[in-house]
């Protein structure tokens, strides 16, 4: 079937002009409690399994589906309207060429996942956890979903049959922990993930502040 709504894209390049409903006035109205409960009750992982097993949807389409749905739920928790959430997921410049915040973060997650898998020193689970720990030191409001995306992408690319084997470089020790932490900090800084997450967090906080100002004016 043709995906007219761009809901299962294999590339994260949706522009404001692709969504004809983006200017509907009802999108800017605060969601009802019933709508919020429905969105927060969505079982994203279950939906992903259904799409994969029953409809043969694979790869990046599932990654973007998962990421956008997690962003939707986080936006609801932060009190955003559907419009405010949507503009985080699509390109908003006139020509639709500037990557969206969701697009930037998913690219960063892919880079960090590749770094965890191909680090050449530690098992990918050790490297992935170190990266997630570094990210968690930046902010708590959006980081859990981003860290989960990093770890999911890492699992998607894991070689079948790969098992965790203890090696000298992966052995648990204080010195080893410091080294992997330093490596993870450098990788996160190089990718710019902290800045990307901080930018998204500020966007959500700005929307919250705007809502508060509107309430005060009322």
GROMACS .gro file of C-alpha atoms in nm, residues 58-193:
model
  136
   58UNK     CA    1   1.184  -0.402   0.846
   59UNK     CA    2   1.494  -0.202   0.932
   60UNK     CA    3   1.495   0.174   0.940
   61UNK     CA    4   1.119   0.205   0.896
   62UNK     CA    5   1.076   0.028   1.232
   63UNK     CA    6   1.351   0.238   1.393
   64UNK     CA    7   1.185   0.563   1.285
   65UNK     CA    8   0.843   0.433   1.387
   66UNK     CA    9   0.977   0.351   1.733
   67UNK     CA   10   1.168   0.679   1.770
   68UNK     CA   11   0.879   0.902   1.657
   69UNK     CA   12   0.633   0.722   1.885
   70UNK     CA   13   0.865   0.756   2.184
   71UNK     CA   14   0.900   1.125   2.103
   72UNK     CA   15   0.521   1.150   2.083
   73UNK     CA   16   0.484   0.999   2.429
   74UNK     CA   17   0.758   1.220   2.572
   75UNK     CA   18   0.592   1.525   2.420
   76UNK     CA   19   0.262   1.432   2.582
   77UNK     CA   20   0.437   1.396   2.919
   78UNK     CA   21   0.585   1.743   2.869
   79UNK     CA   22   0.244   1.894   2.796
   80UNK     CA   23   0.302   1.969   2.427
   81UNK     CA   24   0.021   1.989   2.172
   82UNK     CA   25   0.015   1.758   1.870
   83UNK     CA   26   0.133   2.049   1.656
   84UNK     CA   27   0.431   2.118   1.881
   85UNK     CA   28   0.526   1.750   1.871
   86UNK     CA   29   0.483   1.728   1.495
   87UNK     CA   30   0.719   2.016   1.422
   88UNK     CA   31   0.991   1.833   1.615
   89UNK     CA   32   0.949   1.544   1.370
   90UNK     CA   33   0.948   1.730   1.038
   91UNK     CA   34   1.162   1.978   0.848
   92UNK     CA   35   1.026   2.329   0.899
   93UNK     CA   36   1.223   2.553   0.663
   94UNK     CA   37   1.056   2.683   0.346
   95UNK     CA   38   1.228   2.435   0.113
   96UNK     CA   39   1.221   2.138   0.351
   97UNK     CA   40   1.600   2.098   0.347
   98UNK     CA   41   1.702   2.159   0.710
   99UNK     CA   42   1.694   1.832   0.913
  100UNK     CA   43   1.434   1.806   1.188
  101UNK     CA   44   1.529   1.757   1.551
  102UNK     CA   45   1.412   1.396   1.532
  103UNK     CA   46   1.618   1.345   1.217
  104UNK     CA   47   1.931   1.485   1.382
  105UNK     CA   48   1.891   1.269   1.692
  106UNK     CA   49   1.830   0.949   1.497
  107UNK     CA   50   2.143   1.013   1.292
  108UNK     CA   51   2.338   1.068   1.613
  109UNK     CA   52   2.195   0.747   1.758
  110UNK     CA   53   2.313   0.557   1.449
  111UNK     CA   54   2.664   0.701   1.478
  112UNK     CA   55   2.685   0.615   1.846
  113UNK     CA   56   2.556   0.263   1.779
  114UNK     CA   57   2.819   0.210   1.511
  115UNK     CA   58   3.086   0.335   1.750
  116UNK     CA   59   2.969   0.092   2.022
  117UNK     CA   60   2.976  -0.205   1.785
  118UNK     CA   61   3.304  -0.124   1.611
  119UNK     CA   62   3.503   0.018   1.903
  120UNK     CA   63   3.770  -0.254   1.878
  121UNK     CA   64   3.836  -0.274   2.254
  122UNK     CA   65   3.525  -0.374   2.451
  123UNK     CA   66   3.220  -0.589   2.394
  124UNK     CA   67   2.945  -0.382   2.234
  125UNK     CA   68   2.722  -0.408   2.543
  126UNK     CA   69   2.995  -0.254   2.760
  127UNK     CA   70   3.057   0.023   2.508
  128UNK     CA   71   2.685   0.086   2.461
  129UNK     CA   72   2.625   0.114   2.836
  130UNK     CA   73   2.917   0.355   2.873
  131UNK     CA   74   2.774   0.578   2.601
  132UNK     CA   75   2.426   0.566   2.757
  133UNK     CA   76   2.577   0.658   3.096
  134UNK     CA   77   2.753   0.957   2.943
  135UNK     CA   78   2.432   1.074   2.781
  136UNK     CA   79   2.235   1.033   3.102
  137UNK     CA   80   2.460   1.290   3.269
  138UNK     CA   81   2.333   1.558   3.031
  139UNK     CA   82   1.959   1.563   3.097
  140UNK     CA   83   1.690   1.336   3.232
  141UNK     CA   84   1.382   1.455   3.044
  142UNK     CA   85   1.457   1.317   2.698
  143UNK     CA   86   1.763   1.101   2.754
  144UNK     CA   87   1.592   0.775   2.842
  145UNK     CA   88   1.432   0.748   2.498
  146UNK     CA   89   1.751   0.849   2.317
  147UNK     CA   90   1.963   0.601   2.513
  148UNK     CA   91   1.707   0.330   2.438
  149UNK     CA   92   1.729   0.417   2.070
  150UNK     CA   93   2.108   0.389   2.077
  151UNK     CA   94   2.091   0.050   2.245
  152UNK     CA   95   1.816  -0.072   2.011
  153UNK     CA   96   2.013   0.029   1.701
  154UNK     CA   97   2.313  -0.151   1.846
  155UNK     CA   98   2.105  -0.469   1.887
  156UNK     CA   99   1.969  -0.438   1.533
  157UNK     CA  100   2.323  -0.442   1.391
  158UNK     CA  101   2.457  -0.712   1.618
  159UNK     CA  102   2.601  -1.008   1.434
  160UNK     CA  103   2.378  -1.318   1.477
  161UNK     CA  104   2.532  -1.564   1.719
  162UNK     CA  105   2.756  -1.304   1.881
  163UNK     CA  106   2.793  -1.377   2.252
  164UNK     CA  107   2.958  -1.190   2.534
  165UNK     CA  108   3.298  -1.336   2.611
  166UNK     CA  109   3.520  -1.199   2.886
  167UNK     CA  110   3.850  -1.060   2.761
  168UNK     CA  111   4.139  -0.877   2.920
  169UNK     CA  112   4.025  -0.547   2.770
  170UNK     CA  113   3.664  -0.606   2.877
  171UNK     CA  114   3.733  -0.732   3.228
  172UNK     CA  115   3.568  -0.544   3.510
  173UNK     CA  116   3.816  -0.316   3.687
  174UNK     CA  117   3.829   0.041   3.810
  175UNK     CA  118   4.100   0.127   3.559
  176UNK     CA  119   3.906  -0.035   3.278
  177UNK     CA  120   3.589   0.150   3.376
  178UNK     CA  121   3.772   0.483   3.366
  179UNK     CA  122   3.914   0.411   3.022
  180UNK     CA  123   3.580   0.311   2.869
  181UNK     CA  124   3.415   0.614   3.031
  182UNK     CA  125   3.677   0.843   2.878
  183UNK     CA  126   3.630   0.675   2.540
  184UNK     CA  127   3.251   0.713   2.562
  185UNK     CA  128   3.278   1.078   2.663
  186UNK     CA  129   3.499   1.148   2.363
  187UNK     CA  130   3.263   0.967   2.125
  188UNK     CA  131   2.957   1.150   2.258
  189UNK     CA  132   3.137   1.484   2.228
  190UNK     CA  133   3.258   1.406   1.876
  191UNK     CA  134   2.908   1.313   1.757
  192UNK     CA  135   2.759   1.615   1.933
  193UNK     CA  136   2.486   1.407   2.095
   0.00000   0.00000   0.00000
